[in-house]
Amino acid sequence: MGAPGAGKGTQADTIKHKYSVAHISTGDILRANVKAGTELGKNAKVYMNAGKLVPDEIIIGMVEKRLQEPDCKEGFMLDGFPRTTPQAEALDKLLRKLGLALDAVVELDVSDEVVVGRLTTRRGCKSCGEIYNTVSKPTKVDGVCDKCGGPVVQRDDDKEEVIRKRLAVYHSQTAPLIDYYRAQGLLITVDATGGKDIVLKTLEQKKANQ
């Protein structure tokens, strides 16, 4: 868990390779199901095309199917899900059904101002998806991807006014979720303002002491 720009994707990618666990992003699952034209994907596309949020039962159905794939047998990591208390309750029910359980819920804690600073300087390649930052990881040639030569641009949702709206939604939805998992003794809060290696080391130490 963490606000937009807290570093969830960065940490998830590192943990996935270091510990050989399946990285489950509901956004990725959603896009894959829509692209493959599955029944779940078709149902989700109706809502997406109408600009509405995909209902929890469709997301949970996708997660249930994903958790039963072979690469999840050695462990899995959920990225960006659940986002609300009803989703967390539905996930608990699903995990009981599958005979599984969460052993930790990680909250990457970072201030709104740090998030705004990180995201307004983030850029992405339109061709290959490589991520850059105008401060910490600039392209060698302005606006040109180092990897593939494609155009590097700022996403519309990385503009300050949009970021602040996304943060407001995150805080309103996530505050109850933090309390929900704290009450279960699962929550590990990590200061995510440092470099990615420091954040991971802190997380590993806190998990060992959980």
CSV table of C-alpha atoms in Angstrom, one decimal:
chain,number,residue,atom,x,y,z
A,1,MET,CA,0.0,0.0,0.0
A,2,GLY,CA,1.1,3.6,-0.6
A,3,ALA,CA,0.1,6.8,-2.2
A,4,PRO,CA,0.7,7.3,-6.0
A,5,GLY,CA,4.5,7.8,-6.3
A,6,ALA,CA,5.3,6.2,-3.0
A,7,GLY,CA,7.5,3.6,-4.8
A,8,LYS,CA,5.2,0.6,-4.8
A,9,GLY,CA,6.2,-0.5,-8.3
A,10,THR,CA,9.9,-0.1,-7.6
A,11,GLN,CA,9.8,-2.1,-4.4
A,12,ALA,CA,7.5,-4.7,-5.8
A,13,ASP,CA,9.9,-5.3,-8.8
A,14,THR,CA,12.9,-5.6,-6.4
A,15,ILE,CA,11.1,-8.0,-4.0
A,16,LYS,CA,9.8,-10.1,-6.9
A,17,HIS,CA,13.3,-10.8,-8.2
A,18,LYS,CA,15.0,-11.1,-4.8
A,19,TYR,CA,12.5,-13.5,-3.2
A,20,SER,CA,11.0,-15.2,-6.4
A,21,VAL,CA,7.4,-14.4,-5.5
A,22,ALA,CA,4.6,-13.6,-8.0
A,23,HIS,CA,3.9,-9.9,-8.4
A,24,ILE,CA,0.2,-9.4,-8.7
A,25,SER,CA,-1.0,-6.0,-10.0
A,26,THR,CA,-4.7,-5.7,-10.4
A,27,GLY,CA,-4.2,-3.1,-13.1
A,28,ASP,CA,-2.0,-5.5,-15.1
A,29,ILE,CA,-4.6,-8.3,-14.6
A,30,LEU,CA,-7.4,-6.0,-15.8
A,31,ARG,CA,-5.5,-5.0,-18.9
A,32,ALA,CA,-4.5,-8.6,-19.7
A,33,ASN,CA,-8.1,-9.9,-19.3
A,34,VAL,CA,-9.5,-7.1,-21.5
A,35,LYS,CA,-6.8,-7.7,-24.2
A,36,ALA,CA,-7.4,-11.5,-24.1
A,37,GLY,CA,-11.2,-11.0,-24.4
A,38,THR,CA,-12.0,-13.2,-21.4
A,39,GLU,CA,-15.5,-13.1,-19.9
A,40,LEU,CA,-14.2,-11.1,-17.0
A,41,GLY,CA,-12.4,-8.8,-19.3
A,42,LYS,CA,-15.5,-8.2,-21.4
A,43,ASN,CA,-17.5,-7.4,-18.3
A,44,ALA,CA,-14.8,-5.0,-17.0
A,45,LYS,CA,-14.5,-3.3,-20.4
A,46,VAL,CA,-18.2,-2.2,-20.3
A,47,TYR,CA,-17.5,-0.2,-17.1
A,48,MET,CA,-14.1,1.1,-18.3
A,49,ASN,CA,-15.6,2.3,-21.6
A,50,ALA,CA,-18.3,4.2,-19.6
A,51,GLY,CA,-15.6,5.8,-17.4
A,52,LYS,CA,-16.8,3.9,-14.3
A,53,LEU,CA,-14.9,2.0,-11.7
A,54,VAL,CA,-14.8,-1.7,-12.3
A,55,PRO,CA,-17.0,-3.4,-9.5
A,56,ASP,CA,-15.2,-5.2,-6.7
A,57,GLU,CA,-16.7,-8.6,-7.6
A,58,ILE,CA,-15.1,-8.5,-11.1
A,59,ILE,CA,-11.7,-7.5,-9.6
A,60,ILE,CA,-12.0,-10.2,-6.9
A,61,GLY,CA,-12.8,-12.8,-9.7
A,62,MET,CA,-9.7,-11.8,-11.5
A,63,VAL,CA,-7.6,-12.1,-8.4
A,64,GLU,CA,-9.0,-15.5,-7.5
A,65,LYS,CA,-8.1,-16.8,-10.9
A,66,ARG,CA,-4.6,-15.3,-10.7
A,67,LEU,CA,-3.9,-16.7,-7.2
A,68,GLN,CA,-4.5,-20.2,-8.6
A,69,GLU,CA,-1.8,-20.0,-11.2
A,70,PRO,CA,1.4,-22.1,-10.6
A,71,ASP,CA,3.8,-19.2,-10.0
A,72,CYS,CA,1.8,-18.2,-6.8
A,73,LYS,CA,2.6,-21.5,-5.0
A,74,GLU,CA,5.9,-20.1,-3.7
A,75,GLY,CA,4.2,-16.9,-2.4
A,76,PHE,CA,2.7,-13.8,-3.9
A,77,MET,CA,2.6,-10.0,-3.5
A,78,LEU,CA,-0.4,-7.9,-4.1
A,79,ASP,CA,0.3,-4.4,-5.5
A,80,GLY,CA,-2.3,-1.7,-5.4
A,81,PHE,CA,-5.0,-4.1,-4.1
A,82,PRO,CA,-7.1,-3.9,-1.9
A,83,ARG,CA,-7.8,-0.2,-2.1
A,84,THR,CA,-10.9,0.0,0.2
A,85,THR,CA,-12.2,-1.8,3.3
A,86,PRO,CA,-14.9,-3.7,1.3
A,87,GLN,CA,-12.2,-5.0,-1.0
A,88,ALA,CA,-10.1,-6.0,2.0
A,89,GLU,CA,-13.0,-7.9,3.5
A,90,ALA,CA,-13.7,-9.6,0.1
A,91,LEU,CA,-10.0,-10.5,-0.2
A,92,ASP,CA,-10.1,-12.1,3.4
A,93,LYS,CA,-13.0,-14.2,2.3
A,94,LEU,CA,-11.3,-15.3,-0.9
A,95,LEU,CA,-8.1,-16.2,0.9
A,96,ARG,CA,-10.0,-18.3,3.5
A,97,LYS,CA,-11.7,-20.1,0.6
A,98,LEU,CA,-8.3,-20.9,-1.0
A,99,GLY,CA,-6.7,-21.8,2.3
A,100,LEU,CA,-4.3,-18.9,2.1
A,101,ALA,CA,-3.5,-15.9,4.4
A,102,LEU,CA,-1.6,-12.6,4.3
A,103,ASP,CA,1.5,-12.5,6.5
A,104,ALA,CA,2.2,-8.8,6.1
A,105,VAL,CA,0.6,-5.6,4.8
A,106,VAL,CA,3.3,-3.0,3.9
A,107,GLU,CA,2.4,0.7,3.9
A,108,LEU,CA,5.0,2.9,2.1
A,109,ASP,CA,4.6,6.2,4.0
A,110,VAL,CA,5.6,9.4,2.2
A,111,SER,CA,4.4,13.0,2.5
A,112,ASP,CA,2.2,14.6,-0.2
A,113,GLU,CA,4.9,17.1,-1.0
A,114,VAL,CA,7.5,14.4,-1.7
A,115,VAL,CA,4.9,12.6,-3.9
A,116,VAL,CA,4.2,15.8,-5.9
A,117,GLY,CA,7.9,16.4,-6.3
A,118,ARG,CA,8.5,12.8,-7.6
A,119,LEU,CA,5.6,12.6,-10.0
A,120,THR,CA,5.7,16.1,-11.6
A,121,THR,CA,9.3,15.2,-12.6
A,122,ARG,CA,8.4,11.7,-13.8
A,123,ARG,CA,8.5,11.0,-17.6
A,124,GLY,CA,7.7,7.9,-19.6
A,125,CYS,CA,8.5,6.5,-23.0
A,126,LYS,CA,5.4,6.2,-25.2
A,127,SER,CA,7.0,3.3,-27.1
A,128,CYS,CA,8.6,0.9,-24.6
A,129,GLY,CA,7.3,2.3,-21.3
A,130,GLU,CA,10.7,3.0,-19.7
A,131,ILE,CA,10.4,5.4,-16.8
A,132,TYR,CA,12.7,8.5,-16.4
A,133,ASN,CA,12.9,11.4,-14.0
A,134,THR,CA,14.0,14.9,-15.0
A,135,VAL,CA,16.0,15.2,-11.7
A,136,SER,CA,17.2,11.7,-10.7
A,137,LYS,CA,17.2,9.9,-14.0
A,138,PRO,CA,17.1,12.2,-17.0
A,139,THR,CA,17.3,11.0,-20.6
A,140,LYS,CA,20.7,11.5,-22.4
A,141,VAL,CA,18.9,13.4,-25.1
A,142,ASP,CA,15.9,15.6,-23.9
A,143,GLY,CA,12.6,13.9,-24.8
A,144,VAL,CA,14.2,10.8,-26.4
A,145,CYS,CA,14.2,7.3,-24.8
A,146,ASP,CA,17.7,5.9,-24.1
A,147,LYS,CA,16.5,2.4,-24.7
A,148,CYS,CA,14.4,2.5,-27.9
A,149,GLY,CA,14.6,6.1,-29.2
A,150,GLY,CA,10.9,6.7,-28.6
A,151,PRO,CA,9.3,9.9,-27.4
A,152,VAL,CA,9.5,10.5,-23.6
A,153,VAL,CA,6.6,12.5,-22.3
A,154,GLN,CA,4.8,13.5,-19.1
A,155,ARG,CA,1.6,11.6,-18.4
A,156,ASP,CA,-1.5,13.7,-18.0
A,157,ASP,CA,-2.1,12.2,-14.5
A,158,ASP,CA,1.4,13.3,-13.4
A,159,LYS,CA,0.5,17.0,-13.5
A,160,GLU,CA,0.2,18.7,-10.1
A,161,GLU,CA,-3.5,19.4,-10.0
A,162,VAL,CA,-4.3,15.8,-11.0
A,163,ILE,CA,-1.8,14.4,-8.5
A,164,ARG,CA,-3.3,16.3,-5.6
A,165,LYS,CA,-6.8,15.0,-6.6
A,166,ARG,CA,-5.4,11.4,-6.7
A,167,LEU,CA,-3.8,12.0,-3.3
A,168,ALA,CA,-7.1,13.2,-1.8
A,169,VAL,CA,-8.9,10.1,-3.1
A,170,TYR,CA,-6.1,7.9,-1.8
A,171,HIS,CA,-6.2,9.4,1.7
A,172,SER,CA,-10.0,9.2,1.9
A,173,GLN,CA,-10.1,5.5,0.8
A,174,THR,CA,-7.0,4.2,2.6
A,175,ALA,CA,-7.1,5.7,6.1
A,176,PRO,CA,-9.8,3.1,7.1
A,177,LEU,CA,-7.8,0.3,5.4
A,178,ILE,CA,-4.7,1.1,7.4
A,179,ASP,CA,-6.7,0.8,10.6
A,180,TYR,CA,-8.3,-2.5,9.3
A,181,TYR,CA,-4.9,-4.1,8.9
A,182,ARG,CA,-3.4,-2.6,12.0
A,183,ALA,CA,-6.2,-4.2,14.0
A,184,GLN,CA,-5.2,-7.6,12.5
A,185,GLY,CA,-1.6,-7.1,13.5
A,186,LEU,CA,-0.4,-7.2,9.9
A,187,LEU,CA,0.5,-3.6,9.1
A,188,ILE,CA,4.2,-2.7,8.6
A,189,THR,CA,4.7,1.1,8.0
A,190,VAL,CA,8.0,2.0,6.3
A,191,ASP,CA,9.3,5.6,5.7
A,192,ALA,CA,9.6,5.6,1.9
A,193,THR,CA,11.3,9.0,1.5
A,194,GLY,CA,14.8,7.4,1.2
A,195,GLY,CA,16.5,5.6,-1.7
A,196,LYS,CA,15.0,2.3,-2.8
A,197,ASP,CA,17.7,0.2,-1.2
A,198,ILE,CA,17.3,1.9,2.2
A,199,VAL,CA,13.5,1.5,2.0
A,200,LEU,CA,13.9,-2.2,1.2
A,201,LYS,CA,16.4,-2.8,4.1
A,202,THR,CA,14.1,-1.0,6.5
A,203,LEU,CA,11.1,-3.2,5.3
A,204,GLU,CA,13.1,-6.4,5.7
A,205,GLN,CA,14.2,-5.4,9.3
A,206,LYS,CA,10.7,-4.6,10.3
A,207,LYS,CA,9.3,-7.8,8.8
A,208,ALA,CA,11.9,-9.8,10.7
A,209,ASN,CA,10.8,-8.2,13.9
A,210,GLN,CA,7.1,-8.4,13.2
